[in-house]
CSV table of C-alpha atoms in Angstrom, one decimal:
chain,number,residue,atom,x,y,z
A,264,UNK,CA,-90.6,44.9,-5.0
A,265,UNK,CA,-88.0,43.0,-2.9
A,266,UNK,CA,-85.2,41.9,-5.1
A,267,UNK,CA,-82.6,39.4,-3.9
A,268,UNK,CA,-79.7,38.4,-6.8
A,269,UNK,CA,-77.0,36.2,-6.5
A,270,UNK,CA,-74.4,35.6,-8.1
A,271,UNK,CA,-72.6,33.6,-9.9
A,272,UNK,CA,-75.4,31.4,-11.1
A,273,UNK,CA,-73.5,28.1,-11.2
A,274,UNK,CA,-69.4,27.6,-10.1
A,275,UNK,CA,-67.5,24.2,-10.9
A,276,UNK,CA,-64.2,23.9,-8.7
A,277,UNK,CA,-61.8,21.5,-7.6
A,278,UNK,CA,-61.7,20.0,-3.8
A,279,UNK,CA,-59.7,22.1,-2.1
A,280,UNK,CA,-60.6,25.5,-3.4
A,281,UNK,CA,-62.3,28.6,-1.9
A,282,UNK,CA,-65.0,30.0,-3.3
A,283,UNK,CA,-66.9,33.3,-2.7
A,284,UNK,CA,-70.8,33.6,-3.2
A,285,UNK,CA,-72.4,36.5,-3.7
A,286,UNK,CA,-75.6,37.9,-2.3
A,287,UNK,CA,-77.4,41.5,-3.4
A,288,UNK,CA,-80.3,42.9,-2.3
A,289,UNK,CA,-83.0,45.8,-2.3
A,290,UNK,CA,-86.0,45.6,0.3
A,291,UNK,CA,-88.0,47.8,2.4
A,292,UNK,CA,-87.5,47.7,5.9
A,293,UNK,CA,-84.7,44.8,5.7
A,294,UNK,CA,-84.6,42.9,9.1
A,295,UNK,CA,-82.2,39.9,8.4
A,296,UNK,CA,-80.7,38.0,5.7
A,297,UNK,CA,-80.2,34.3,6.0
A,298,UNK,CA,-78.2,31.5,3.7
A,299,UNK,CA,-79.8,28.0,3.0
A,300,UNK,CA,-78.1,25.2,1.6
A,301,UNK,CA,-80.2,22.9,-0.7
A,302,UNK,CA,-79.1,19.4,-1.3
A,303,UNK,CA,-81.4,17.2,-3.2
A,304,UNK,CA,-84.3,18.8,-1.8
A,305,UNK,CA,-85.3,20.5,1.6
A,306,UNK,CA,-82.8,23.4,2.4
A,307,UNK,CA,-81.3,23.5,5.2
A,308,UNK,CA,-80.2,26.7,7.5
A,309,UNK,CA,-76.9,27.8,7.3
A,310,UNK,CA,-76.7,31.9,9.0
A,311,UNK,CA,-78.7,34.5,9.5
A,312,UNK,CA,-77.0,37.6,9.6
A,313,UNK,CA,-78.7,41.2,10.9
A,314,UNK,CA,-75.6,43.6,11.7
A,315,UNK,CA,-73.3,44.8,9.1
A,316,UNK,CA,-69.6,44.0,9.7
A,317,UNK,CA,-70.4,40.7,11.9
A,318,UNK,CA,-69.0,37.5,10.7
A,319,UNK,CA,-70.9,34.2,11.0
A,320,UNK,CA,-68.6,31.6,11.3
A,321,UNK,CA,-69.2,27.7,11.3
A,322,UNK,CA,-66.1,25.5,10.4
A,323,UNK,CA,-65.2,26.2,6.9
A,324,UNK,CA,-68.0,28.0,6.3
A,325,UNK,CA,-68.1,32.1,7.2
A,326,UNK,CA,-70.4,34.8,5.8
A,327,UNK,CA,-70.8,38.8,6.0
A,328,UNK,CA,-73.0,41.4,5.8
A,329,UNK,CA,-72.5,45.0,4.3
A,330,UNK,CA,-75.8,46.9,4.9
A,331,UNK,CA,-74.6,50.1,3.7
A,332,UNK,CA,-74.1,48.5,0.2
A,333,UNK,CA,-76.7,45.9,0.4
A,334,UNK,CA,-75.1,42.6,0.0
A,335,UNK,CA,-73.9,39.3,1.7
A,336,UNK,CA,-70.9,36.7,0.5
A,337,UNK,CA,-70.6,33.3,1.8
A,338,UNK,CA,-67.4,31.9,2.0
A,339,UNK,CA,-66.3,28.4,1.5
A,340,UNK,CA,-62.9,27.3,2.4
A,341,UNK,CA,-61.0,23.9,1.4
A,342,UNK,CA,-64.0,22.8,-0.5
A,343,UNK,CA,-65.1,19.7,-0.1
A,344,UNK,CA,-67.4,17.2,-2.7
A,345,UNK,CA,-70.1,17.2,0.5
A,346,UNK,CA,-70.3,20.9,0.0
A,347,UNK,CA,-72.2,20.4,-4.2
A,348,UNK,CA,-75.3,21.9,-3.6
A,349,UNK,CA,-77.3,25.0,-4.3
A,350,UNK,CA,-76.7,27.8,-1.8
A,351,UNK,CA,-79.5,30.2,-1.6
A,352,UNK,CA,-79.8,33.6,0.1
A,353,UNK,CA,-82.9,35.0,1.5
A,354,UNK,CA,-83.9,38.5,2.9
A,355,UNK,CA,-86.4,39.0,5.9
A,356,UNK,CA,-88.5,42.3,6.1
A,357,UNK,CA,-89.2,43.5,9.4
A,358,UNK,CA,-92.4,44.2,11.1
A,359,UNK,CA,-95.1,41.3,11.1
A,360,UNK,CA,-93.9,39.5,8.2
A,361,UNK,CA,-92.6,36.6,9.8
A,362,UNK,CA,-91.5,33.7,7.9
A,363,UNK,CA,-92.0,35.7,5.0
A,364,UNK,CA,-88.6,35.5,3.0
A,365,UNK,CA,-87.6,36.4,-0.4
A,366,UNK,CA,-85.3,34.2,-1.8
A,367,UNK,CA,-82.8,34.7,-4.6
A,368,UNK,CA,-82.2,32.2,-7.3
A,369,UNK,CA,-79.8,30.4,-5.7
A,370,UNK,CA,-76.2,29.3,-7.0
A,371,UNK,CA,-75.1,25.9,-8.2
A,372,UNK,CA,-72.1,24.8,-6.9
A,373,UNK,CA,-70.5,21.5,-7.9
A,374,UNK,CA,-67.1,20.5,-6.2
A,375,UNK,CA,-65.1,17.8,-7.9
A,376,UNK,CA,-62.7,15.7,-6.3
B,165,UNK,CA,-88.7,14.0,15.9
B,166,UNK,CA,-90.6,14.5,12.8
B,167,UNK,CA,-90.2,18.2,12.2
B,168,UNK,CA,-92.4,19.4,9.0
B,169,UNK,CA,-94.1,16.5,7.2
B,170,UNK,CA,-95.3,16.9,3.6
B,171,UNK,CA,-97.3,14.4,1.7
B,172,UNK,CA,-97.3,13.1,-1.0
B,173,UNK,CA,-93.8,12.9,-2.2
B,174,UNK,CA,-94.6,12.9,-5.8
B,175,UNK,CA,-97.8,13.4,-7.5
B,176,UNK,CA,-99.1,13.6,-11.1
B,177,UNK,CA,-102.4,15.6,-12.1
B,178,UNK,CA,-104.3,16.3,-14.9
B,179,UNK,CA,-105.2,20.0,-16.3
B,180,UNK,CA,-108.5,20.8,-14.2
B,181,UNK,CA,-108.0,18.4,-11.2
B,182,UNK,CA,-108.2,19.4,-7.6
B,183,UNK,CA,-106.0,18.0,-4.9
B,184,UNK,CA,-104.2,19.3,-1.5
B,185,UNK,CA,-100.7,19.0,-0.3
B,186,UNK,CA,-100.5,18.1,3.3
B,187,UNK,CA,-98.3,19.6,5.8
B,188,UNK,CA,-97.5,19.1,9.5
B,189,UNK,CA,-95.5,19.9,11.9
B,190,UNK,CA,-94.7,19.0,15.3
B,191,UNK,CA,-92.5,22.0,16.6
B,192,UNK,CA,-95.5,23.8,17.8
B,193,UNK,CA,-94.4,26.4,15.3
B,194,UNK,CA,-96.8,29.5,15.3
B,195,UNK,CA,-95.4,30.3,11.8
B,196,UNK,CA,-96.3,28.1,8.5
B,197,UNK,CA,-95.8,29.0,4.8
B,198,UNK,CA,-96.2,27.7,1.0
B,199,UNK,CA,-93.2,27.9,-1.1
B,200,UNK,CA,-93.0,26.9,-4.5
B,201,UNK,CA,-89.2,26.4,-6.4
B,202,UNK,CA,-89.1,26.7,-10.2
B,203,UNK,CA,-85.8,26.3,-12.2
B,204,UNK,CA,-83.9,29.4,-12.0
B,205,UNK,CA,-86.6,31.4,-10.1
B,206,UNK,CA,-85.4,30.6,-6.6
B,207,UNK,CA,-88.2,29.9,-4.1
B,208,UNK,CA,-91.8,32.0,-4.4
B,209,UNK,CA,-93.9,32.4,-1.3
B,210,UNK,CA,-97.3,31.0,-2.2
B,211,UNK,CA,-99.6,31.5,1.5
B,212,UNK,CA,-98.1,31.9,5.1
B,213,UNK,CA,-99.9,31.7,8.0
B,214,UNK,CA,-98.8,33.5,11.6
B,215,UNK,CA,-101.1,31.1,14.0
B,216,UNK,CA,-104.2,29.2,13.9
B,217,UNK,CA,-107.5,30.7,12.0
B,218,UNK,CA,-104.7,33.5,10.0
B,219,UNK,CA,-103.8,33.1,7.1
B,220,UNK,CA,-101.9,35.4,4.4
B,221,UNK,CA,-101.4,36.0,0.7
B,222,UNK,CA,-97.6,35.3,-0.6
B,223,UNK,CA,-96.0,36.3,-3.7
B,224,UNK,CA,-97.9,34.0,-6.0
B,225,UNK,CA,-101.1,32.8,-4.6
B,226,UNK,CA,-103.2,32.6,-7.1
B,227,UNK,CA,-104.8,29.2,-7.7
B,228,UNK,CA,-104.0,27.9,-4.5
B,229,UNK,CA,-106.4,28.3,-1.2
B,230,UNK,CA,-105.2,27.3,2.4
B,231,UNK,CA,-106.6,27.1,5.8
B,232,UNK,CA,-105.4,27.0,9.1
B,233,UNK,CA,-107.5,25.2,12.0
B,234,UNK,CA,-105.1,24.0,14.0
B,235,UNK,CA,-101.4,24.7,15.0
B,236,UNK,CA,-100.0,21.6,13.4
B,237,UNK,CA,-101.6,21.6,9.9
B,238,UNK,CA,-101.3,23.6,6.8
B,239,UNK,CA,-102.7,22.2,3.8
B,240,UNK,CA,-102.5,24.0,0.7
B,241,UNK,CA,-105.4,23.1,-2.2
B,242,UNK,CA,-105.2,23.6,-5.8
B,243,UNK,CA,-108.4,24.3,-6.9
B,244,UNK,CA,-108.3,23.5,-10.6
B,245,UNK,CA,-104.7,22.6,-11.4
B,246,UNK,CA,-103.1,24.1,-14.5
B,247,UNK,CA,-99.7,23.1,-16.4
B,248,UNK,CA,-98.0,26.4,-14.9
B,249,UNK,CA,-98.4,24.7,-11.5
B,250,UNK,CA,-96.1,22.3,-12.3
B,251,UNK,CA,-93.4,22.9,-9.7
B,252,UNK,CA,-91.6,21.5,-6.3
B,253,UNK,CA,-93.8,22.7,-3.5
B,254,UNK,CA,-92.1,23.0,0.1
B,255,UNK,CA,-94.0,23.7,3.3
B,256,UNK,CA,-91.7,25.4,6.0
B,257,UNK,CA,-92.5,26.4,9.8
B,258,UNK,CA,-90.5,28.6,11.8
B,259,UNK,CA,-90.8,29.8,15.9
B,260,UNK,CA,-91.9,33.4,16.3
B,261,UNK,CA,-89.7,35.9,18.2
B,262,UNK,CA,-86.1,37.1,17.1
B,263,UNK,CA,-85.5,33.6,15.1
B,264,UNK,CA,-88.9,33.6,13.4
B,265,UNK,CA,-86.5,33.6,9.9
B,266,UNK,CA,-85.2,30.5,10.5
B,267,UNK,CA,-87.4,28.0,8.3
B,268,UNK,CA,-87.7,24.5,8.9
B,269,UNK,CA,-88.5,23.1,5.6
B,270,UNK,CA,-90.1,19.9,4.8
B,271,UNK,CA,-88.7,17.5,1.8
B,272,UNK,CA,-90.9,18.7,-0.9
B,273,UNK,CA,-93.6,17.3,-3.1
B,274,UNK,CA,-92.8,17.3,-6.9
B,275,UNK,CA,-96.1,17.7,-8.7
B,276,UNK,CA,-96.7,17.4,-12.4
B,277,UNK,CA,-99.7,18.9,-14.4
B,278,UNK,CA,-100.6,17.5,-17.6
């Protein structure tokens, strides 16, 4: 059974702080790991990682995957109140399991002014 | 550009009632799926479809039916609602090929079963 575990489950910081969110996984025939941001309702896509050790960046957000140790981290630097959201990690299998992701529980990030 | 459209946004049912959650996408995506989100449990896959006429079960399929008669639509049917089905339901779709894991989500349906 595929398993995705995120930590911490919740985090409260102040604007300007840097945060690191963790995601560990156990999955058969790993294909990719994805990060989503969920504000209010629909999750929105942040990153997809398939190769170990290659950092993906988008502005103040960055993520890296370690396929040997089976984990990924999502870093957010200089946090803003608009970063407050639930951050979801998901893994996808290879083969024909398109759109069939296994999600972690999510990390609730709260950024205070 | 509507993306993925779910209706209704909110629904209250009594135990034993049936209903259909609607999902439509206008991006010509091959793959569509339904997830439910419960507190502390992330999103769990209910059913998915890799194309018109093809559906398969996900992690938590019991009590739900789906069909995919067109590329655009993927309705989710609750046959006899139970309180355990109280949840937020998300429909999602994706392209095929190398980016098929990049799901586009609808805005969700909050369902309460009394």
